[in-house]
Amino acid sequence: MKKNTPGPIGVFDSGYGGLTILKDIQKRLPEYDYLYLGDNARAPYGSRSFRLVYQFTLEAVKNLFEAGCNLVILACNTASAKALRTIQQNDLPGIDANRRVLGVIRPTAEYIASTSSRHTAVLATPGTAQSKSYTIEIDKLNPAIRVTEKGCPMWVPIVENGEAANDGADWFVKKYINEALATDPEIDTFVLGCTHYPVLLPKIRQFSPQEIRIVTQGEIVADSLADYLSRHPEMDRLCTKGGETRFLTTEDSDKFDRLAAMFLQYPVSSNKISIP
Ligand code: DGL
């Protein structure tokens, strides 16, 4: 059997949002090497069809495999909702049965199921909300929780355009929160089920009832990855440990560096690649 060479952990997102996950993964597991890929040229994924999100995500995963990653995290809820299962079940066995692709929805659902929440609302892209992935996963683990999935189509464009801290964002933040509360007035927990949304957290907090708990995914995904690596020493051995992170983007690298530095709060120098 072919022997895989150790490489960095791949972290994939449609654009910048996955950097909010990478930041917490780096904090939790600083010794590993990471290769981040943002498909900025084809973002946003949130309102694209299943077929396209699957095709784009598979191309990105293959690219990260070719760059030497044995383990890829889909740090994008939309890609996790629309592509992960098919890639795991249909594509991976044919590509390389020793490599793995993990997502962000299952760990978040496991976390919610372990809390005392009884009315959870997942704020997400229209694509993630329509897929009902959170409802399905949480229901498998704890059917007593009522799950509302609320698509928030304007939040990603607000973040991508650097408007998250400006007054103009207020109207759309209030709109989706109020619509979720109208669907279920007993909501006790908001899950930020899109990796861009932590950038809007100050405003989401400001316009949510104080008693509602707001859950972000970064630490949950980082803890789940640490747990996965400790349970899978064969994969841990295939992940290099030099504490380095490299960045790839499918769009302009100067723009990526500027915005990524805003998300990560440290300087970033990326390389532009073409996919497929
Ligand atoms: N950040 C992605 C997510 O977590 C969505 C952004 C997009 O629409 O491309 O769903």
Short mmCIF file of C-alpha atoms and ligand atoms in Angstrom, two decimals:
data_model
loop_
_atom_site.label_atom_id
_atom_site.label_comp_id
_atom_site.label_asym_id
_atom_site.label_seq_id
_atom_site.Cartn_x
_atom_site.Cartn_y
_atom_site.Cartn_z
CA MET A 1 0.00 0.00 0.00
CA LYS A 2 1.17 3.53 -0.87
CA LYS A 3 2.74 5.38 2.07
CA ASN A 4 1.61 8.98 2.60
CA THR A 5 4.17 11.70 3.31
CA PRO A 6 3.41 13.93 6.32
CA GLY A 7 2.13 17.42 5.50
CA PRO A 8 0.27 20.43 6.90
CA ILE A 9 -3.36 20.34 8.01
CA GLY A 10 -5.50 21.89 5.27
CA VAL A 11 -8.11 24.46 6.27
CA PHE A 12 -10.61 25.39 3.57
CA ASP A 13 -13.20 28.13 3.29
CA SER A 14 -15.02 29.84 0.46
CA GLY A 15 -13.22 33.04 1.47
CA TYR A 16 -12.15 34.76 4.66
CA GLY A 17 -14.63 33.25 7.13
CA GLY A 18 -12.58 30.13 7.85
CA LEU A 19 -9.87 32.36 9.28
CA THR A 20 -12.07 32.75 12.38
CA ILE A 21 -11.79 28.97 12.79
CA LEU A 22 -8.08 28.82 11.89
CA LYS A 23 -7.34 31.40 14.59
CA ASP A 24 -8.79 29.18 17.32
CA ILE A 25 -7.22 26.02 15.87
CA GLN A 26 -3.79 27.70 15.88
CA LYS A 27 -4.34 28.80 19.49
CA ARG A 28 -5.37 25.30 20.58
CA LEU A 29 -2.83 23.36 18.46
CA PRO A 30 0.08 25.77 17.81
CA GLU A 31 2.64 23.04 17.10
CA TYR A 32 1.07 21.89 13.79
CA ASP A 33 1.61 23.30 10.29
CA TYR A 34 -1.44 24.65 8.45
CA LEU A 35 -2.25 25.42 4.84
CA TYR A 36 -5.26 27.73 4.49
CA LEU A 37 -7.10 27.95 1.18
CA GLY A 38 -9.71 30.64 0.52
CA ASP A 39 -11.65 30.26 -2.72
CA ASN A 40 -12.20 34.03 -2.77
CA ALA A 41 -12.60 34.20 -6.55
CA ARG A 42 -15.74 32.02 -6.36
CA ALA A 43 -17.12 33.21 -3.00
CA PRO A 44 -19.73 33.57 -1.67
CA TYR A 45 -20.91 29.96 -1.68
CA GLY A 46 -23.90 30.70 0.56
CA SER A 47 -26.51 31.10 -2.16
CA ARG A 48 -25.06 28.64 -4.70
CA SER A 49 -26.62 25.31 -5.67
CA PHE A 50 -25.70 21.99 -4.06
CA ARG A 51 -24.02 20.89 -7.28
CA LEU A 52 -21.75 23.92 -7.51
CA VAL A 53 -20.78 23.99 -3.83
CA TYR A 54 -19.95 20.28 -4.06
CA GLN A 55 -17.92 20.75 -7.27
CA PHE A 56 -15.98 23.78 -5.92
CA THR A 57 -15.33 22.12 -2.55
CA LEU A 58 -14.12 18.87 -4.13
CA GLU A 59 -11.75 20.82 -6.39
CA ALA A 60 -10.39 22.71 -3.36
CA VAL A 61 -9.94 19.50 -1.35
CA LYS A 62 -8.05 17.85 -4.23
CA ASN A 63 -5.86 20.94 -4.46
CA LEU A 64 -5.00 20.76 -0.76
CA PHE A 65 -4.26 17.02 -1.10
CA GLU A 66 -1.93 17.76 -4.02
CA ALA A 67 -0.23 20.40 -1.86
CA GLY A 68 0.58 17.64 0.65
CA CYS A 69 -2.27 17.77 3.18
CA ASN A 70 -3.50 14.42 4.52
CA LEU A 71 -6.19 15.98 6.70
CA VAL A 72 -8.47 18.79 5.50
CA ILE A 73 -10.92 20.74 7.64
CA LEU A 74 -13.85 22.29 5.79
CA ALA A 75 -13.96 25.44 7.91
CA CYS A 76 -17.07 26.54 6.04
CA ASN A 77 -20.58 25.60 7.09
CA THR A 78 -21.95 25.84 3.56
CA ALA A 79 -19.32 23.44 2.21
CA SER A 80 -19.77 21.16 5.24
CA ALA A 81 -23.55 21.15 4.70
CA LYS A 82 -23.57 20.61 0.97
CA ALA A 83 -20.40 18.69 0.11
CA LEU A 84 -18.81 16.92 3.08
CA ARG A 85 -20.93 13.77 3.20
CA THR A 86 -20.58 13.09 -0.55
CA ILE A 87 -16.84 13.72 -0.50
CA GLN A 88 -16.37 11.42 2.51
CA GLN A 89 -18.54 8.63 1.16
CA ASN A 90 -18.14 8.77 -2.63
CA ASP A 91 -14.90 10.56 -3.48
CA LEU A 92 -12.35 9.87 -0.75
CA PRO A 93 -12.16 6.08 -1.19
CA GLY A 94 -11.24 6.60 -4.85
CA ILE A 95 -8.81 9.50 -4.24
CA ASP A 96 -6.87 8.16 -1.26
CA ALA A 97 -8.42 6.10 1.51
CA ASN A 98 -5.71 7.26 3.94
CA ARG A 99 -6.69 10.93 3.77
CA ARG A 100 -9.52 12.54 5.73
CA VAL A 101 -11.88 15.48 5.36
CA LEU A 102 -13.73 16.80 8.42
CA GLY A 103 -16.38 19.52 8.76
CA VAL A 104 -17.71 22.01 11.29
CA ILE A 105 -21.37 21.05 11.63
CA ARG A 106 -21.10 17.75 13.50
CA PRO A 107 -18.81 19.13 16.29
CA THR A 108 -21.10 22.14 16.72
CA ALA A 109 -24.20 19.91 16.87
CA GLU A 110 -22.49 17.68 19.46
CA TYR A 111 -21.69 20.74 21.55
CA ILE A 112 -25.27 22.09 21.40
CA ALA A 113 -26.69 18.66 22.26
CA SER A 114 -24.49 18.61 25.37
CA THR A 115 -25.81 21.96 26.68
CA SER A 116 -29.09 22.71 28.47
CA SER A 117 -30.51 24.49 25.40
CA ARG A 118 -34.07 23.55 24.45
CA HIS A 119 -34.64 26.18 21.73
CA THR A 120 -31.61 26.72 19.50
CA ALA A 121 -31.54 28.99 16.47
CA VAL A 122 -28.77 28.53 13.92
CA LEU A 123 -27.96 31.74 12.07
CA ALA A 124 -26.37 30.71 8.77
CA THR A 125 -26.15 31.27 5.02
CA PRO A 126 -29.33 30.48 3.04
CA GLY A 127 -27.58 27.35 1.70
CA THR A 128 -26.74 25.95 5.13
CA ALA A 129 -30.21 26.82 6.48
CA GLN A 130 -31.98 25.18 3.51
CA SER A 131 -29.92 22.01 3.86
CA LYS A 132 -31.37 21.51 7.37
CA SER A 133 -28.04 19.90 8.32
CA TYR A 134 -28.07 21.36 11.85
CA THR A 135 -31.66 20.23 12.50
CA ILE A 136 -30.79 16.70 11.31
CA GLU A 137 -27.53 16.44 13.30
CA ILE A 138 -28.88 17.95 16.55
CA ASP A 139 -32.03 15.86 16.32
CA LYS A 140 -29.97 12.65 16.09
CA LEU A 141 -28.18 13.58 19.31
CA ASN A 142 -30.94 15.28 21.31
CA PRO A 143 -34.46 15.30 19.83
CA ALA A 144 -35.75 17.40 22.75
CA ILE A 145 -34.09 20.51 21.27
CA ARG A 146 -36.23 22.60 18.92
CA VAL A 147 -33.97 23.90 16.14
CA THR A 148 -34.71 26.95 13.99
CA GLU A 149 -32.42 27.52 11.01
CA LYS A 150 -32.40 31.12 9.86
CA GLY A 151 -30.75 32.16 6.60
CA CYS A 152 -29.07 35.58 6.85
CA PRO A 153 -28.17 36.36 3.21
CA MET A 154 -26.77 39.87 3.78
CA TRP A 155 -24.33 39.14 6.60
CA VAL A 156 -21.52 37.63 4.50
CA PRO A 157 -21.52 40.53 1.99
CA ILE A 158 -21.46 43.00 4.92
CA VAL A 159 -18.38 41.27 6.38
CA GLU A 160 -16.63 40.76 3.01
CA ASN A 161 -17.05 44.46 2.27
CA GLY A 162 -15.56 45.58 5.57
CA GLU A 163 -18.88 47.04 6.84
CA ALA A 164 -19.27 44.87 9.96
CA ALA A 165 -18.53 47.64 12.45
CA ASN A 166 -20.45 50.39 10.63
CA ASP A 167 -23.95 51.73 11.39
CA GLY A 168 -25.32 50.45 8.08
CA ALA A 169 -24.91 46.86 9.30
CA ASP A 170 -27.35 47.42 12.20
CA TRP A 171 -30.50 47.16 10.11
CA PHE A 172 -29.67 43.73 8.70
CA VAL A 173 -28.38 42.39 12.01
CA LYS A 174 -31.65 43.36 13.74
CA LYS A 175 -33.77 42.08 10.81
CA TYR A 176 -32.57 38.46 10.93
CA ILE A 177 -32.45 38.29 14.71
CA ASN A 178 -36.03 39.56 14.93
CA GLU A 179 -37.20 37.16 12.22
CA ALA A 180 -35.64 34.21 14.07
CA LEU A 181 -37.32 35.32 17.31
CA ALA A 182 -40.66 35.65 15.49
CA THR A 183 -40.32 32.01 14.37
CA ASP A 184 -39.56 30.82 17.91
CA PRO A 185 -39.95 33.38 20.74
CA GLU A 186 -38.46 30.89 23.22
CA ILE A 187 -35.00 30.78 21.61
CA ASP A 188 -32.37 30.43 24.36
CA THR A 189 -29.27 29.98 22.14
CA PHE A 190 -28.03 31.49 18.90
CA VAL A 191 -25.40 29.46 17.05
CA LEU A 192 -23.33 31.52 14.62
CA GLY A 193 -23.46 28.80 11.94
CA CYS A 194 -21.36 30.66 9.39
CA THR A 195 -17.67 31.28 9.88
CA HIS A 196 -17.97 34.93 8.82
CA TYR A 197 -20.41 35.82 11.58
CA PRO A 198 -18.00 36.13 14.55
CA VAL A 199 -16.88 39.37 12.88
CA LEU A 200 -20.44 40.66 13.48
CA LEU A 201 -20.54 39.36 17.05
CA PRO A 202 -20.54 42.78 18.80
CA LYS A 203 -23.66 43.81 16.87
CA ILE A 204 -25.35 40.40 17.15
CA ARG A 205 -24.84 40.63 20.94
CA GLN A 206 -26.08 44.22 21.01
CA PHE A 207 -29.35 43.42 19.23
CA SER A 208 -30.10 40.04 20.85
CA PRO A 209 -32.05 39.71 24.11
CA GLN A 210 -29.48 39.56 26.93
CA GLU A 211 -30.65 36.14 28.17
CA ILE A 212 -29.85 34.47 24.83
CA ARG A 213 -26.54 32.64 24.73
CA ILE A 214 -24.45 33.18 21.61
CA VAL A 215 -22.26 30.28 20.51
CA THR A 216 -19.35 30.71 18.08
CA GLN A 217 -17.67 27.70 16.48
CA GLY A 218 -13.91 28.34 16.61
CA GLU A 219 -13.14 26.81 19.99
CA ILE A 220 -15.61 23.97 19.44
CA VAL A 221 -13.96 22.98 16.16
CA ALA A 222 -10.46 23.38 17.64
CA ASP A 223 -11.34 21.13 20.61
CA SER A 224 -12.90 18.58 18.29
CA LEU A 225 -9.78 18.53 16.07
CA ALA A 226 -7.53 18.08 19.13
CA ASP A 227 -9.73 15.19 20.23
CA TYR A 228 -9.69 13.66 16.72
CA LEU A 229 -5.88 13.80 16.52
CA SER A 230 -5.50 12.23 19.96
CA ARG A 231 -7.84 9.38 18.95
CA HIS A 232 -6.14 8.90 15.57
CA PRO A 233 -2.37 8.66 16.10
CA GLU A 234 -2.01 7.30 12.54
CA MET A 235 -3.32 10.65 11.21
CA ASP A 236 -1.43 12.67 13.81
CA ARG A 237 1.80 11.13 12.47
CA LEU A 238 0.84 12.39 8.99
CA CYS A 239 0.56 16.01 10.21
CA THR A 240 3.83 17.96 10.31
CA LYS A 241 4.66 19.99 13.38
CA GLY A 242 6.68 23.11 12.63
CA GLY A 243 4.24 25.77 13.86
CA GLU A 244 3.99 27.36 10.39
CA THR A 245 0.93 28.56 8.47
CA ARG A 246 0.79 29.26 4.74
CA PHE A 247 -2.07 30.91 2.88
CA LEU A 248 -3.48 30.33 -0.60
CA THR A 249 -6.20 32.34 -2.32
CA THR A 250 -7.85 32.01 -5.72
CA GLU A 251 -8.16 35.80 -6.00
CA ASP A 252 -5.86 38.79 -5.65
CA SER A 253 -3.26 38.03 -2.97
CA ASP A 254 -2.74 41.68 -1.89
CA LYS A 255 -6.44 42.00 -1.13
CA PHE A 256 -6.41 38.67 0.68
CA ASP A 257 -3.42 39.73 2.81
CA ARG A 258 -5.11 42.99 3.81
CA LEU A 259 -8.42 41.42 4.82
CA ALA A 260 -6.89 38.27 6.33
CA ALA A 261 -4.73 40.44 8.60
CA MET A 262 -7.96 42.06 9.82
CA PHE A 263 -9.44 38.65 10.71
CA LEU A 264 -6.26 37.24 12.26
CA GLN A 265 -4.70 40.38 13.69
CA TYR A 266 -1.24 39.47 12.39
CA PRO A 267 0.45 40.10 9.01
CA VAL A 268 -0.35 37.59 6.27
CA SER A 269 1.45 36.88 3.01
CA SER A 270 -0.53 34.66 0.63
CA ASN A 271 0.02 33.06 -2.78
CA LYS A 272 -2.51 33.16 -5.57
CA ILE A 273 -3.47 29.86 -7.17
CA SER A 274 -5.93 28.78 -9.85
CA ILE A 275 -8.52 26.08 -9.26
CA PRO A 276 -9.14 23.60 -10.79
N1 DGL B 1 -18.15 31.16 5.61
C1 DGL B 1 -19.08 30.32 4.94
C2 DGL B 1 -19.87 29.48 5.92
O1 DGL B 1 -19.42 29.20 7.02
C3 DGL B 1 -20.04 31.01 4.01
C4 DGL B 1 -19.56 32.16 3.23
C5 DGL B 1 -20.10 32.12 1.82
O2 DGL B 1 -21.29 32.36 1.60
O3 DGL B 1 -19.28 31.84 0.97
O4 DGL B 1 -20.96 29.07 5.61
#
